[in-house]
mmCIF file of C-alpha atoms in Angstrom:
data_model
loop_
_atom_site.group_PDB
_atom_site.id
_atom_site.type_symbol
_atom_site.label_atom_id
_atom_site.label_comp_id
_atom_site.label_asym_id
_atom_site.label_seq_id
_atom_site.Cartn_x
_atom_site.Cartn_y
_atom_site.Cartn_z
ATOM 1 C CA UNK A 1 18.612 -261.897 19.322
ATOM 2 C CA UNK A 2 17.159 -260.667 22.666
ATOM 3 C CA UNK A 3 14.898 -257.896 21.369
ATOM 4 C CA UNK A 4 17.489 -256.291 19.018
ATOM 5 C CA UNK A 5 20.509 -257.333 20.940
ATOM 6 C CA UNK A 6 23.338 -258.726 18.851
ATOM 7 C CA UNK A 7 24.544 -262.072 20.175
ATOM 8 C CA UNK A 8 28.333 -262.617 20.128
ATOM 9 C CA UNK A 9 29.966 -265.954 20.925
ATOM 10 C CA UNK A 10 33.140 -264.951 22.717
ATOM 11 C CA UNK A 11 34.600 -268.487 22.633
ATOM 12 C CA UNK A 12 34.963 -269.138 18.949
ATOM 13 C CA UNK A 13 38.002 -268.674 16.628
ATOM 14 C CA UNK A 14 40.790 -266.820 18.546
ATOM 15 C CA UNK A 15 38.472 -266.903 21.627
ATOM 16 C CA UNK A 16 40.177 -264.172 23.573
ATOM 17 C CA UNK A 17 39.937 -260.526 24.622
ATOM 18 C CA UNK A 18 40.154 -259.403 21.034
ATOM 19 C CA UNK A 19 36.591 -260.508 20.351
ATOM 20 C CA UNK A 20 35.449 -258.337 23.181
ATOM 21 C CA UNK A 21 37.456 -255.323 21.996
ATOM 22 C CA UNK A 22 36.277 -255.506 18.349
ATOM 23 C CA UNK A 23 32.655 -256.143 19.240
ATOM 24 C CA UNK A 24 32.219 -253.568 21.987
ATOM 25 C CA UNK A 25 33.977 -250.849 19.924
ATOM 26 C CA UNK A 26 31.638 -251.543 16.939
ATOM 27 C CA UNK A 27 28.607 -251.776 19.255
ATOM 28 C CA UNK A 28 29.519 -248.354 20.635
ATOM 29 C CA UNK A 29 30.047 -246.869 17.180
ATOM 30 C CA UNK A 30 26.914 -248.365 15.580
ATOM 31 C CA UNK A 31 24.636 -248.005 18.590
ATOM 32 C CA UNK A 32 24.028 -251.765 18.609
ATOM 33 C CA UNK A 33 23.042 -253.352 21.940
ATOM 34 C CA UNK A 34 25.227 -256.333 22.493
ATOM 35 C CA UNK A 35 25.343 -259.635 24.487
ATOM 36 C CA UNK A 36 28.750 -261.445 24.631
ATOM 37 C CA UNK A 37 28.678 -264.954 25.968
ATOM 38 C CA UNK A 38 31.432 -267.477 26.651
ATOM 39 C CA UNK A 39 34.020 -264.685 27.149
ATOM 40 C CA UNK A 40 37.542 -266.111 26.852
ATOM 41 C CA UNK A 41 35.996 -269.596 27.153
ATOM 42 C CA UNK A 42 39.102 -271.477 26.137
ATOM 43 C CA UNK A 43 41.636 -269.540 28.308
ATOM 44 C CA UNK A 44 43.263 -271.034 31.440
ATOM 45 C CA UNK A 45 41.387 -268.309 33.378
ATOM 46 C CA UNK A 46 38.173 -267.860 31.546
ATOM 47 C CA UNK A 47 36.086 -264.670 31.742
ATOM 48 C CA UNK A 48 36.997 -261.009 32.201
ATOM 49 C CA UNK A 49 40.442 -260.093 33.539
ATOM 50 C CA UNK A 50 41.253 -256.620 34.910
ATOM 51 C CA UNK A 51 42.581 -255.634 31.463
ATOM 52 C CA UNK A 52 39.192 -256.407 29.669
ATOM 53 C CA UNK A 53 37.017 -254.972 32.408
ATOM 54 C CA UNK A 54 38.856 -251.622 32.455
ATOM 55 C CA UNK A 55 38.513 -251.462 28.647
ATOM 56 C CA UNK A 56 34.719 -252.245 28.869
ATOM 57 C CA UNK A 57 34.172 -249.650 31.606
ATOM 58 C CA UNK A 58 36.009 -247.046 29.510
ATOM 59 C CA UNK A 59 33.816 -247.731 26.478
ATOM 60 C CA UNK A 60 30.810 -247.532 28.735
ATOM 61 C CA UNK A 61 31.863 -244.188 30.042
ATOM 62 C CA UNK A 62 32.768 -242.918 26.534
ATOM 63 C CA UNK A 63 29.217 -243.270 25.392
ATOM 64 C CA UNK A 64 27.134 -243.158 28.576
ATOM 65 C CA UNK A 65 26.383 -246.847 27.988
ATOM 66 C CA UNK A 66 24.961 -249.496 30.280
ATOM 67 C CA UNK A 67 27.070 -252.541 31.122
ATOM 68 C CA UNK A 68 25.857 -255.613 32.958
ATOM 69 C CA UNK A 69 28.003 -258.551 34.037
ATOM 70 C CA UNK A 70 31.030 -256.256 34.359
ATOM 71 C CA UNK A 71 33.092 -257.967 37.045
ATOM 72 C CA UNK A 72 36.270 -260.009 37.100
ATOM 73 C CA UNK A 73 35.735 -263.640 36.041
ATOM 74 C CA UNK A 74 32.398 -262.840 34.389
ATOM 75 C CA UNK A 75 31.852 -264.908 31.136
ATOM 76 C CA UNK A 76 28.787 -263.014 29.897
ATOM 77 C CA UNK A 77 28.119 -259.261 29.522
ATOM 78 C CA UNK A 78 25.390 -257.183 28.023
ATOM 79 C CA UNK A 79 26.146 -253.680 26.725
ATOM 80 C CA UNK A 80 23.765 -250.973 25.687
ATOM 81 C CA UNK A 81 25.683 -247.983 24.066
ATOM 82 C CA UNK A 82 24.629 -244.356 24.304
ATOM 83 C CA UNK A 83 26.042 -241.351 22.406
ATOM 84 C CA UNK A 84 29.837 -241.066 22.052
ATOM 85 C CA UNK A 85 31.248 -238.026 23.707
ATOM 86 C CA UNK A 86 34.699 -236.488 23.787
ATOM 87 C CA UNK A 87 36.535 -235.128 26.866
ATOM 88 C CA UNK A 88 38.854 -236.828 29.337
ATOM 89 C CA UNK A 89 38.513 -240.532 30.007
ATOM 90 C CA UNK A 90 40.576 -242.614 32.381
ATOM 91 C CA UNK A 91 41.158 -246.402 32.232
ATOM 92 C CA UNK A 92 43.241 -248.084 34.868
ATOM 93 C CA UNK A 93 43.825 -251.808 34.797
ATOM 94 C CA UNK A 94 45.527 -251.592 38.296
ATOM 95 C CA UNK A 95 47.725 -254.432 37.014
ATOM 96 C CA UNK A 96 50.234 -254.844 34.202
ATOM 97 C CA UNK A 97 47.333 -255.184 31.763
ATOM 98 C CA UNK A 98 48.310 -253.652 28.505
ATOM 99 C CA UNK A 99 47.656 -249.895 27.819
ATOM 100 C CA UNK A 100 48.068 -250.666 24.145
ATOM 101 C CA UNK A 101 45.044 -253.000 24.159
ATOM 102 C CA UNK A 102 43.017 -250.333 26.035
ATOM 103 C CA UNK A 103 43.961 -247.972 23.210
ATOM 104 C CA UNK A 104 42.841 -250.530 20.566
ATOM 105 C CA UNK A 105 39.331 -250.644 21.992
ATOM 106 C CA UNK A 106 38.907 -246.861 22.599
ATOM 107 C CA UNK A 107 40.515 -245.336 19.491
ATOM 108 C CA UNK A 108 37.909 -246.223 16.903
ATOM 109 C CA UNK A 109 35.157 -244.930 19.115
ATOM 110 C CA UNK A 110 36.704 -241.560 20.003
ATOM 111 C CA UNK A 111 37.364 -240.924 16.283
ATOM 112 C CA UNK A 112 33.580 -240.583 16.001
ATOM 113 C CA UNK A 113 32.977 -238.510 19.049
ATOM 114 C CA UNK A 114 31.485 -235.038 18.974
ATOM 115 C CA UNK A 115 34.636 -233.318 20.341
ATOM 116 C CA UNK A 116 38.335 -234.029 21.051
ATOM 117 C CA UNK A 117 39.284 -236.677 23.554
ATOM 118 C CA UNK A 118 42.056 -237.288 25.963
ATOM 119 C CA UNK A 119 42.557 -240.856 27.136
ATOM 120 C CA UNK A 120 44.597 -241.576 30.296
ATOM 121 C CA UNK A 121 45.486 -245.202 30.049
ATOM 122 C CA UNK A 122 47.136 -246.930 33.043
ATOM 123 C CA UNK A 123 48.730 -250.371 33.283
ATOM 124 C CA UNK A 124 51.602 -252.141 31.616
ATOM 125 C CA UNK A 125 53.313 -250.357 28.713
ATOM 126 C CA UNK A 126 55.645 -253.224 27.757
ATOM 127 C CA UNK A 127 53.637 -256.337 28.589
ATOM 128 C CA UNK A 128 53.550 -260.015 27.317
ATOM 129 C CA UNK A 129 50.799 -261.060 24.833
ATOM 130 C CA UNK A 130 50.215 -257.491 23.610
ATOM 131 C CA UNK A 131 51.979 -254.850 21.478
ATOM 132 C CA UNK A 132 54.575 -252.919 23.395
ATOM 133 C CA UNK A 133 54.014 -249.173 23.586
ATOM 134 C CA UNK A 134 57.155 -248.681 21.490
ATOM 135 C CA UNK A 135 55.522 -250.724 18.773
ATOM 136 C CA UNK A 136 52.357 -248.685 19.003
ATOM 137 C CA UNK A 137 54.238 -245.432 18.592
ATOM 138 C CA UNK A 138 56.894 -246.620 16.055
ATOM 139 C CA UNK A 139 54.780 -248.814 13.828
ATOM 140 C CA UNK A 140 50.990 -248.730 14.454
ATOM 141 C CA UNK A 141 50.847 -244.944 14.667
ATOM 142 C CA UNK A 142 52.350 -243.887 11.362
ATOM 143 C CA UNK A 143 50.479 -246.630 9.470
ATOM 144 C CA UNK A 144 47.076 -246.208 11.045
ATOM 145 C CA UNK A 145 47.281 -242.474 10.421
ATOM 146 C CA UNK A 146 47.075 -243.293 6.712
ATOM 147 C CA UNK A 147 43.305 -243.691 7.349
ATOM 148 C CA UNK A 148 43.379 -239.870 7.532
ATOM 149 C CA UNK A 149 43.479 -239.035 11.242
ATOM 150 C CA UNK A 150 46.221 -238.200 13.696
ATOM 151 C CA UNK A 151 46.700 -238.786 17.413
ATOM 152 C CA UNK A 152 49.245 -237.850 19.982
ATOM 153 C CA UNK A 153 50.687 -240.491 22.362
ATOM 154 C CA UNK A 154 52.632 -239.293 25.355
ATOM 155 C CA UNK A 155 54.272 -241.986 27.463
ATOM 156 C CA UNK A 156 54.277 -240.440 30.956
ATOM 157 C CA UNK A 157 55.597 -243.522 32.728
ATOM 158 C CA UNK A 158 56.499 -247.024 31.767
ATOM 159 C CA UNK A 159 55.114 -250.005 33.699
ATOM 160 C CA UNK A 160 56.067 -253.669 33.559
ATOM 161 C CA UNK A 161 54.918 -257.095 34.741
ATOM 162 C CA UNK A 162 53.751 -257.793 37.405
ATOM 163 C CA UNK A 163 52.742 -254.472 39.015
ATOM 164 C CA UNK A 164 52.107 -252.217 35.996
ATOM 165 C CA UNK A 165 51.955 -248.644 37.028
ATOM 166 C CA UNK A 166 52.597 -247.181 33.566
ATOM 167 C CA UNK A 167 50.649 -244.318 32.139
ATOM 168 C CA UNK A 168 50.108 -243.157 28.586
ATOM 169 C CA UNK A 169 48.070 -240.104 27.490
ATOM 170 C CA UNK A 170 46.430 -240.252 24.095
ATOM 171 C CA UNK A 171 44.937 -237.131 22.499
ATOM 172 C CA UNK A 172 42.886 -237.133 19.368
ATOM 173 C CA UNK A 173 40.362 -235.151 17.505
ATOM 174 C CA UNK A 174 37.281 -236.640 15.823
ATOM 175 C CA UNK A 175 36.957 -237.066 12.071
ATOM 176 C CA UNK A 176 34.026 -236.888 9.699
ATOM 177 C CA UNK A 177 34.989 -240.185 8.061
ATOM 178 C CA UNK A 178 37.950 -242.458 7.506
ATOM 179 C CA UNK A 179 39.782 -242.764 4.159
ATOM 180 C CA UNK A 180 40.578 -246.220 2.823
ATOM 181 C CA UNK A 181 44.235 -247.391 2.673
ATOM 182 C CA UNK A 182 46.162 -249.143 -0.022
ATOM 183 C CA UNK A 183 49.301 -250.964 1.267
ATOM 184 C CA UNK A 184 50.184 -253.296 -1.535
ATOM 185 C CA UNK A 185 53.749 -252.342 -2.428
ATOM 186 C CA UNK A 186 56.385 -253.528 -0.078
ATOM 187 C CA UNK A 187 59.375 -251.898 -1.681
ATOM 188 C CA UNK A 188 62.931 -252.612 -0.434
ATOM 189 C CA UNK A 189 64.186 -252.315 3.125
ATOM 190 C CA UNK A 190 66.034 -249.011 3.435
ATOM 191 C CA UNK A 191 66.784 -248.829 7.140
ATOM 192 C CA UNK A 192 66.668 -250.822 10.398
ATOM 193 C CA UNK A 193 66.530 -249.193 13.729
ATOM 194 C CA UNK A 194 65.263 -249.798 17.253
ATOM 195 C CA UNK A 195 65.747 -249.564 20.972
ATOM 196 C CA UNK A 196 66.824 -252.085 23.583
ATOM 197 C CA UNK A 197 65.796 -250.969 27.031
ATOM 198 C CA UNK A 198 66.306 -251.705 30.748
ATOM 199 C CA UNK A 199 64.475 -250.217 33.649
ATOM 200 C CA UNK A 200 64.626 -250.447 37.438
ATOM 201 C CA UNK A 201 67.220 -252.743 39.006
ATOM 202 C CA UNK A 202 68.740 -253.890 35.683
ATOM 203 C CA UNK A 203 72.131 -252.721 34.342
ATOM 204 C CA UNK A 204 72.584 -251.024 30.973
ATOM 205 C CA UNK A 205 74.883 -253.878 29.977
ATOM 206 C CA UNK A 206 71.813 -256.076 29.457
ATOM 207 C CA UNK A 207 70.453 -253.531 26.898
ATOM 208 C CA UNK A 208 73.789 -253.502 25.120
ATOM 209 C CA UNK A 209 73.905 -257.322 25.098
ATOM 210 C CA UNK A 210 70.277 -257.500 23.659
ATOM 211 C CA UNK A 211 71.188 -255.005 20.958
ATOM 212 C CA UNK A 212 74.463 -256.673 20.029
ATOM 213 C CA UNK A 213 72.861 -260.102 19.785
ATOM 214 C CA UNK A 214 70.029 -258.788 17.618
ATOM 215 C CA UNK A 215 72.489 -257.017 15.302
ATOM 216 C CA UNK A 216 74.577 -260.175 14.981
ATOM 217 C CA UNK A 217 71.534 -262.190 14.133
ATOM 218 C CA UNK A 218 70.330 -259.704 11.478
ATOM 219 C CA UNK A 219 73.726 -259.432 9.932
ATOM 220 C CA UNK A 220 73.603 -263.085 8.884
ATOM 221 C CA UNK A 221 70.748 -262.120 6.396
ATOM 222 C CA UNK A 222 71.172 -258.383 5.944
ATOM 223 C CA UNK A 223 74.693 -257.309 5.254
ATOM 224 C CA UNK A 224 74.577 -253.959 3.471
ATOM 225 C CA UNK A 225 72.423 -251.831 5.765
ATOM 226 C CA UNK A 226 73.384 -249.787 8.792
ATOM 227 C CA UNK A 227 71.469 -251.260 11.784
ATOM 228 C CA UNK A 228 70.992 -248.845 14.638
ATOM 229 C CA UNK A 229 69.547 -250.347 17.840
ATOM 230 C CA UNK A 230 70.002 -247.986 20.719
ATOM 231 C CA UNK A 231 70.566 -249.453 24.150
ATOM 232 C CA UNK A 232 68.800 -247.239 26.711
ATOM 233 C CA UNK A 233 68.121 -247.174 30.472
ATOM 234 C CA UNK A 234 64.673 -245.719 31.242
ATOM 235 C CA UNK A 235 64.990 -242.859 33.718
ATOM 236 C CA UNK A 236 63.950 -243.910 37.193
ATOM 237 C CA UNK A 237 61.209 -241.201 37.479
ATOM 238 C CA UNK A 238 59.731 -242.458 34.153
ATOM 239 C CA UNK A 239 59.431 -246.169 34.843
ATOM 240 C CA UNK A 240 57.770 -248.194 37.655
ATOM 241 C CA UNK A 241 59.371 -251.536 38.522
ATOM 242 C CA UNK A 242 61.910 -253.548 36.689
ATOM 243 C CA UNK A 243 61.727 -254.541 33.058
ATOM 244 C CA UNK A 244 63.686 -255.031 29.814
ATOM 245 C CA UNK A 245 62.976 -255.654 26.192
ATOM 246 C CA UNK A 246 63.789 -254.730 22.548
ATOM 247 C CA UNK A 247 61.918 -253.538 19.457
ATOM 248 C CA UNK A 248 63.507 -253.463 15.994
ATOM 249 C CA UNK A 249 61.846 -251.801 13.063
ATOM 250 C CA UNK A 250 62.526 -252.128 9.343
ATOM 251 C CA UNK A 251 61.479 -249.309 7.142
ATOM 252 C CA UNK A 252 61.039 -249.688 3.394
ATOM 253 C CA UNK A 253 61.332 -247.471 0.300
ATOM 254 C CA UNK A 254 57.489 -247.331 0.091
ATOM 255 C CA UNK A 255 57.081 -246.319 3.752
ATOM 256 C CA UNK A 256 56.143 -249.712 5.115
ATOM 257 C CA UNK A 257 57.141 -250.441 8.749
ATOM 258 C CA UNK A 258 57.648 -253.990 9.944
ATOM 259 C CA UNK A 259 58.999 -254.957 13.401
ATOM 260 C CA UNK A 260 60.203 -257.708 15.683
ATOM 261 C CA UNK A 261 60.095 -257.312 19.535
ATOM 262 C CA UNK A 262 60.726 -259.378 22.641
ATOM 263 C CA UNK A 263 60.630 -258.856 26.408
ATOM 264 C CA UNK A 264 63.148 -260.039 28.968
ATOM 265 C CA UNK A 265 62.183 -261.925 32.088
ATOM 266 C CA UNK A 266 63.930 -263.358 35.069
ATOM 267 C CA UNK A 267 66.180 -266.257 34.061
ATOM 268 C CA UNK A 268 66.062 -265.376 30.286
ATOM 269 C CA UNK A 269 69.406 -264.673 28.728
ATOM 270 C CA UNK A 270 69.710 -261.188 27.273
ATOM 271 C CA UNK A 271 71.149 -262.593 23.998
ATOM 272 C CA UNK A 272 68.024 -264.707 23.678
ATOM 273 C CA UNK A 273 65.774 -261.606 23.962
ATOM 274 C CA UNK A 274 67.714 -259.852 21.144
ATOM 275 C CA UNK A 275 67.784 -262.889 18.899
ATOM 276 C CA UNK A 276 64.046 -263.495 19.388
ATOM 277 C CA UNK A 277 63.222 -259.986 18.252
ATOM 278 C CA UNK A 278 65.664 -260.193 15.239
ATOM 279 C CA UNK A 279 64.205 -263.520 14.134
ATOM 280 C CA UNK A 280 60.715 -262.239 14.362
ATOM 281 C CA UNK A 281 61.642 -259.279 12.161
ATOM 282 C CA UNK A 282 63.303 -261.512 9.579
ATOM 283 C CA UNK A 283 60.209 -263.775 9.594
ATOM 284 C CA UNK A 284 57.991 -260.705 9.026
ATOM 285 C CA UNK A 285 60.344 -259.577 6.113
ATOM 286 C CA UNK A 286 60.396 -263.023 4.500
ATOM 287 C CA UNK A 287 56.766 -263.276 3.566
ATOM 288 C CA UNK A 288 56.842 -260.136 1.436
ATOM 289 C CA UNK A 289 53.774 -258.432 2.949
ATOM 290 C CA UNK A 290 53.595 -254.649 3.686
ATOM 291 C CA UNK A 291 52.530 -255.238 7.299
ATOM 292 C CA UNK A 292 53.813 -257.484 10.027
ATOM 293 C CA UNK A 293 51.865 -260.182 11.871
ATOM 294 C CA UNK A 294 51.159 -257.846 14.846
ATOM 295 C CA UNK A 295 49.671 -255.007 12.687
ATOM 296 C CA UNK A 296 47.488 -257.147 10.470
ATOM 297 C CA UNK A 297 44.519 -257.559 12.895
ATOM 298 C CA UNK A 298 44.843 -254.015 14.284
ATOM 299 C CA UNK A 299 43.912 -252.531 10.892
ATOM 300 C CA UNK A 300 40.767 -254.478 10.254
ATOM 301 C CA UNK A 301 38.308 -252.361 12.293
ATOM 302 C CA UNK A 302 39.581 -249.259 10.594
ATOM 303 C CA UNK A 303 39.269 -250.892 7.075
ATOM 304 C CA UNK A 304 35.658 -251.921 8.051
ATOM 305 C CA UNK A 305 34.814 -248.257 9.032
ATOM 306 C CA UNK A 306 36.494 -246.549 6.216
ATOM 307 C CA UNK A 307 34.647 -245.148 3.166
ATOM 308 C CA UNK A 308 35.774 -247.022 0.000
ATOM 309 C CA UNK A 309 37.987 -250.043 -0.718
ATOM 310 C CA UNK A 310 41.048 -250.741 1.372
ATOM 311 C CA UNK A 311 43.766 -253.211 0.280
ATOM 312 C CA UNK A 312 46.573 -254.635 2.407
ATOM 313 C CA UNK A 313 49.188 -257.117 1.296
ATOM 314 C CA UNK A 314 50.213 -259.306 4.235
ATOM 315 C CA UNK A 315 51.915 -262.543 5.119
ATOM 316 C CA UNK A 316 49.896 -265.632 6.234
ATOM 317 C CA UNK A 317 46.575 -264.531 7.791
ATOM 318 C CA UNK A 318 46.809 -264.808 11.617
ATOM 319 C CA UNK A 319 43.895 -266.257 13.674
ATOM 320 C CA UNK A 320 43.556 -262.789 15.343
ATOM 321 C CA UNK A 321 42.978 -261.278 11.890
ATOM 322 C CA UNK A 322 40.490 -263.982 10.820
ATOM 323 C CA UNK A 323 38.596 -263.324 14.104
ATOM 324 C CA UNK A 324 38.589 -259.546 13.691
ATOM 325 C CA UNK A 325 37.244 -259.985 10.089
ATOM 326 C CA UNK A 326 34.516 -262.347 11.283
ATOM 327 C CA UNK A 327 33.171 -259.954 13.884
ATOM 328 C CA UNK A 328 33.600 -256.823 11.733
ATOM 329 C CA UNK A 329 31.522 -258.521 9.053
ATOM 330 C CA UNK A 330 28.966 -259.742 11.601
ATOM 331 C CA UNK A 331 28.455 -256.266 13.046
ATOM 332 C CA UNK A 332 28.943 -253.853 10.113
ATOM 333 C CA UNK A 333 28.042 -253.805 6.388
ATOM 334 C CA UNK A 334 31.757 -254.025 5.471
ATOM 335 C CA UNK A 335 32.733 -256.943 3.191
ATOM 336 C CA UNK A 336 36.171 -258.521 3.310
ATOM 337 C CA UNK A 337 37.840 -260.811 0.898
ATOM 338 C CA UNK A 338 41.223 -262.529 1.341
ATOM 339 C CA UNK A 339 43.081 -263.872 -1.743
ATOM 340 C CA UNK A 340 46.409 -265.491 -2.174
ATOM 341 C CA UNK A 341 48.781 -263.077 -3.894
ATOM 342 C CA UNK A 342 49.854 -264.665 -7.177
ATOM 343 C CA UNK A 343 52.712 -262.389 -8.044
ATOM 344 C CA UNK A 344 56.459 -262.278 -8.260
ATOM 345 C CA UNK A 345 58.036 -264.878 -6.092
ATOM 346 C CA UNK A 346 55.999 -268.118 -5.761
ATOM 347 C CA UNK A 347 57.979 -268.834 -2.618
ATOM 348 C CA UNK A 348 56.308 -265.859 -0.878
ATOM 349 C CA UNK A 349 53.340 -266.677 1.205
ATOM 350 C CA UNK A 350 51.462 -263.440 0.644
ATOM 351 C CA UNK A 351 47.770 -262.460 0.609
ATOM 352 C CA UNK A 352 45.673 -259.485 -0.229
ATOM 353 C CA UNK A 353 43.176 -258.496 2.387
ATOM 354 C CA UNK A 354 40.544 -256.407 0.595
ATOM 355 C CA UNK A 355 37.674 -254.576 2.295
ATOM 356 C CA UNK A 356 34.683 -252.590 1.033
ATOM 357 C CA UNK A 357 34.312 -250.359 4.027
ATOM 358 C CA UNK A 358 30.946 -249.382 5.462
ATOM 359 C CA UNK A 359 31.664 -245.657 5.219
ATOM 360 C CA UNK A 360 30.945 -244.754 8.766
ATOM 361 C CA UNK A 361 29.925 -240.995 8.973
ATOM 362 C CA UNK A 362 30.389 -239.067 12.179
ATOM 363 C CA UNK A 363 26.887 -237.709 12.826
ATOM 364 C CA UNK A 364 28.142 -236.112 16.042
ATOM 365 C CA UNK A 365 30.266 -233.616 14.130
ATOM 366 C CA UNK A 366 28.273 -230.616 13.006
ATOM 367 C CA UNK A 367 30.696 -229.399 10.188
#
């Protein structure tokens, strides 16, 4: 500790940008001055990338904080938060850095602001190594809103690797506190739907091929459900650059949403993109959890902030989730336990993630 500065080792466990996102969001919420060392130490290009820096700068601006070490390539930052305020905030990665990851860092903070917020997030909407914006809207949004808040996400323009140029506008009002969630019953799959997209110079035939290949792959395991994967061409005025990809969502009788997704790239066969997404979905359905591998870690910070006990049944715990739990526990009074789920099918590799939330109260709200 430097004075009362919390020390974070950014090189342990998952060792990536996620440590920065979780710790700076919690620092901002809890008013804890922070030092993060060894940022992305194990990555091929260590230190801050444009993606991480624009997220940090947005958090700094959200709470009138002070940020030192905020430049590309920096492996150490200090952050001193101020008071969270609502209003309009802009974050621009100026690259194909993911707008969804910008949303992950800002959303918990603006929930505890004094007034409503509007976030203008610019960068890649459908980027590698991050949730696609379609996933954020189709899966993350309806599930995270179970913590008892709502947000609006308007996709103004889509942007792809390498130039980005996408823009998403997120609007949300603050809450007094978050309710805990209980996602322990998977239920049965009742529908499967999705979208296969192309943009820019790519023909719609590619989207149709991705969709058809995904359906063929799913049909081998799931015979009795209608599968509706729409091939779409993004309108030219709503997409920057050239990109393609697919997302497939399975909805269950208890309202669970699990997905598989994949992105196209030069030299990658369209069938392969469709099959990758279908296989990811089947994998997520196989373990019997109520959330897929991508959603697991995104829920941890909300479980930590909520008032009361949250329970989520999941497949094998990802390193991202273990990392989020580690830093949530280090910075908040929340307590997590992960236990192997001993029920129904012994072949299922399922776990219960339980959290006694810290019960964060929004002291900025007067009501």
